Amino acid sequence: MPTKNEPSHVLSDHEQVDAIIKRVNRAQGQLGAISRMLEEGRNCDEIVIQMSAVSKAVHTAAFTLIAASLKECIVEDKKNSQAVTEKLQKLFLSLA
């Protein structure tokens, strides 16, 4: 969470926000399916495939958020663009 003096960015592109929300909702559904699969004693291979899919969905949502934020920051927020860009780069690298 940013402090008072730390620059931050809130994504304002509603289409991007909607796309990210859809990915997150899809991941939530996949997590629910994984829980059910575990409770039902399903095959480990099937469960791992679903876990891989949910992991990819979450990472893709995060990458989409960071990429859209970088784009907005560079185009719209010239004053804080360097500081916010550095912060977003750190977030990006934390996903690796």
mmCIF file of C-alpha atoms in Angstrom:
data_model
loop_
_atom_site.group_PDB
_atom_site.id
_atom_site.type_symbol
_atom_site.label_atom_id
_atom_site.label_comp_id
_atom_site.label_asym_id
_atom_site.label_seq_id
_atom_site.Cartn_x
_atom_site.Cartn_y
_atom_site.Cartn_z
ATOM 1 C CA MET A 1 0.000 0.000 0.000
ATOM 2 C CA PRO A 2 1.464 3.377 -0.995
ATOM 3 C CA THR A 3 2.396 5.898 1.662
ATOM 4 C CA LYS A 4 1.412 9.570 1.499
ATOM 5 C CA ASN A 5 4.523 10.638 -0.391
ATOM 6 C CA GLU A 6 4.856 7.532 -2.532
ATOM 7 C CA PRO A 7 3.517 7.918 -6.084
ATOM 8 C CA SER A 8 0.846 5.481 -7.130
ATOM 9 C CA HIS A 9 -1.447 4.896 -10.053
ATOM 10 C CA VAL A 10 -5.100 3.920 -10.358
ATOM 11 C CA LEU A 11 -6.083 2.351 -13.661
ATOM 12 C CA SER A 12 -8.717 4.501 -15.370
ATOM 13 C CA ASP A 13 -9.254 2.554 -18.615
ATOM 14 C CA HIS A 14 -12.624 0.953 -17.877
ATOM 15 C CA GLU A 15 -12.288 -1.589 -20.689
ATOM 16 C CA GLN A 16 -8.999 -2.801 -19.220
ATOM 17 C CA VAL A 17 -10.479 -2.879 -15.716
ATOM 18 C CA ASP A 18 -13.427 -4.938 -16.991
ATOM 19 C CA ALA A 19 -11.084 -7.353 -18.781
ATOM 20 C CA ILE A 20 -8.997 -7.792 -15.632
ATOM 21 C CA ILE A 21 -12.112 -8.345 -13.505
ATOM 22 C CA LYS A 22 -13.274 -11.034 -15.952
ATOM 23 C CA ARG A 23 -9.912 -12.802 -15.647
ATOM 24 C CA VAL A 24 -10.026 -12.617 -11.852
ATOM 25 C CA ASN A 25 -13.607 -13.921 -11.786
ATOM 26 C CA ARG A 26 -12.602 -16.773 -14.083
ATOM 27 C CA ALA A 27 -9.720 -17.609 -11.745
ATOM 28 C CA GLN A 28 -12.119 -17.605 -8.779
ATOM 29 C CA GLY A 29 -14.324 -20.084 -10.612
ATOM 30 C CA GLN A 30 -11.329 -22.268 -11.371
ATOM 31 C CA LEU A 31 -10.278 -22.202 -7.703
ATOM 32 C CA GLY A 32 -13.762 -23.336 -6.695
ATOM 33 C CA ALA A 33 -13.544 -26.157 -9.221
ATOM 34 C CA ILE A 34 -10.163 -27.194 -7.812
ATOM 35 C CA SER A 35 -11.623 -27.356 -4.298
ATOM 36 C CA ARG A 36 -14.470 -29.547 -5.537
ATOM 37 C CA MET A 37 -12.050 -31.767 -7.437
ATOM 38 C CA LEU A 38 -9.985 -32.266 -4.287
ATOM 39 C CA GLU A 39 -13.086 -33.029 -2.214
ATOM 40 C CA GLU A 40 -14.231 -35.554 -4.834
ATOM 41 C CA GLY A 41 -10.838 -37.258 -4.878
ATOM 42 C CA ARG A 42 -10.250 -36.537 -8.557
ATOM 43 C CA ASN A 43 -7.119 -37.495 -10.450
ATOM 44 C CA CYS A 44 -4.008 -35.502 -9.493
ATOM 45 C CA ASP A 45 -3.193 -34.852 -13.164
ATOM 46 C CA GLU A 46 -6.550 -33.124 -13.695
ATOM 47 C CA ILE A 47 -6.119 -31.045 -10.537
ATOM 48 C CA VAL A 48 -2.608 -29.920 -11.460
ATOM 49 C CA ILE A 49 -3.812 -28.919 -14.937
ATOM 50 C CA GLN A 50 -6.508 -26.741 -13.335
ATOM 51 C CA MET A 51 -4.000 -25.272 -10.879
ATOM 52 C CA SER A 52 -1.727 -24.398 -13.772
ATOM 53 C CA ALA A 53 -4.632 -22.736 -15.586
ATOM 54 C CA VAL A 54 -5.617 -20.641 -12.562
ATOM 55 C CA SER A 55 -2.004 -19.629 -12.009
ATOM 56 C CA LYS A 56 -1.741 -18.476 -15.615
ATOM 57 C CA ALA A 57 -5.044 -16.588 -15.356
ATOM 58 C CA VAL A 58 -3.887 -14.698 -12.261
ATOM 59 C CA HIS A 59 -0.486 -13.897 -13.777
ATOM 60 C CA THR A 60 -2.099 -12.716 -17.007
ATOM 61 C CA ALA A 61 -4.450 -10.450 -15.040
ATOM 62 C CA ALA A 62 -1.497 -9.011 -13.129
ATOM 63 C CA PHE A 63 0.579 -8.487 -16.275
ATOM 64 C CA THR A 64 -2.401 -6.836 -17.988
ATOM 65 C CA LEU A 65 -2.868 -4.505 -15.015
ATOM 66 C CA ILE A 66 0.792 -3.517 -14.942
ATOM 67 C CA ALA A 67 1.018 -3.040 -18.719
ATOM 68 C CA ALA A 68 -2.112 -0.880 -18.815
ATOM 69 C CA SER A 69 -0.905 1.133 -15.826
ATOM 70 C CA LEU A 70 2.483 1.710 -17.439
ATOM 71 C CA LYS A 71 0.824 2.893 -20.626
ATOM 72 C CA GLU A 72 -1.446 5.312 -18.773
ATOM 73 C CA CYS A 73 1.358 6.526 -16.543
ATOM 74 C CA ILE A 74 3.661 7.320 -19.428
ATOM 75 C CA VAL A 75 0.969 8.980 -21.530
ATOM 76 C CA GLU A 76 -1.068 10.819 -18.893
ATOM 77 C CA ASP A 77 0.979 11.388 -15.735
ATOM 78 C CA LYS A 78 4.155 13.098 -16.898
ATOM 79 C CA LYS A 79 4.881 14.583 -13.458
ATOM 80 C CA ASN A 80 5.185 11.258 -11.609
ATOM 81 C CA SER A 81 5.835 9.028 -14.587
ATOM 82 C CA GLN A 82 9.423 8.070 -13.692
ATOM 83 C CA ALA A 83 8.645 7.178 -10.068
ATOM 84 C CA VAL A 84 5.448 5.310 -10.910
ATOM 85 C CA THR A 85 7.167 3.492 -13.779
ATOM 86 C CA GLU A 86 9.915 2.310 -11.430
ATOM 87 C CA LYS A 87 7.325 1.112 -8.933
ATOM 88 C CA LEU A 88 5.406 -0.755 -11.649
ATOM 89 C CA GLN A 89 8.627 -2.340 -12.882
ATOM 90 C CA LYS A 90 9.240 -3.683 -9.370
ATOM 91 C CA LEU A 91 5.712 -5.089 -9.300
ATOM 92 C CA PHE A 92 6.269 -6.683 -12.695
ATOM 93 C CA LEU A 93 9.482 -8.321 -11.535
ATOM 94 C CA SER A 94 7.784 -9.611 -8.391
ATOM 95 C CA LEU A 95 5.631 -11.791 -10.658
ATOM 96 C CA ALA A 96 8.641 -13.569 -12.122
#
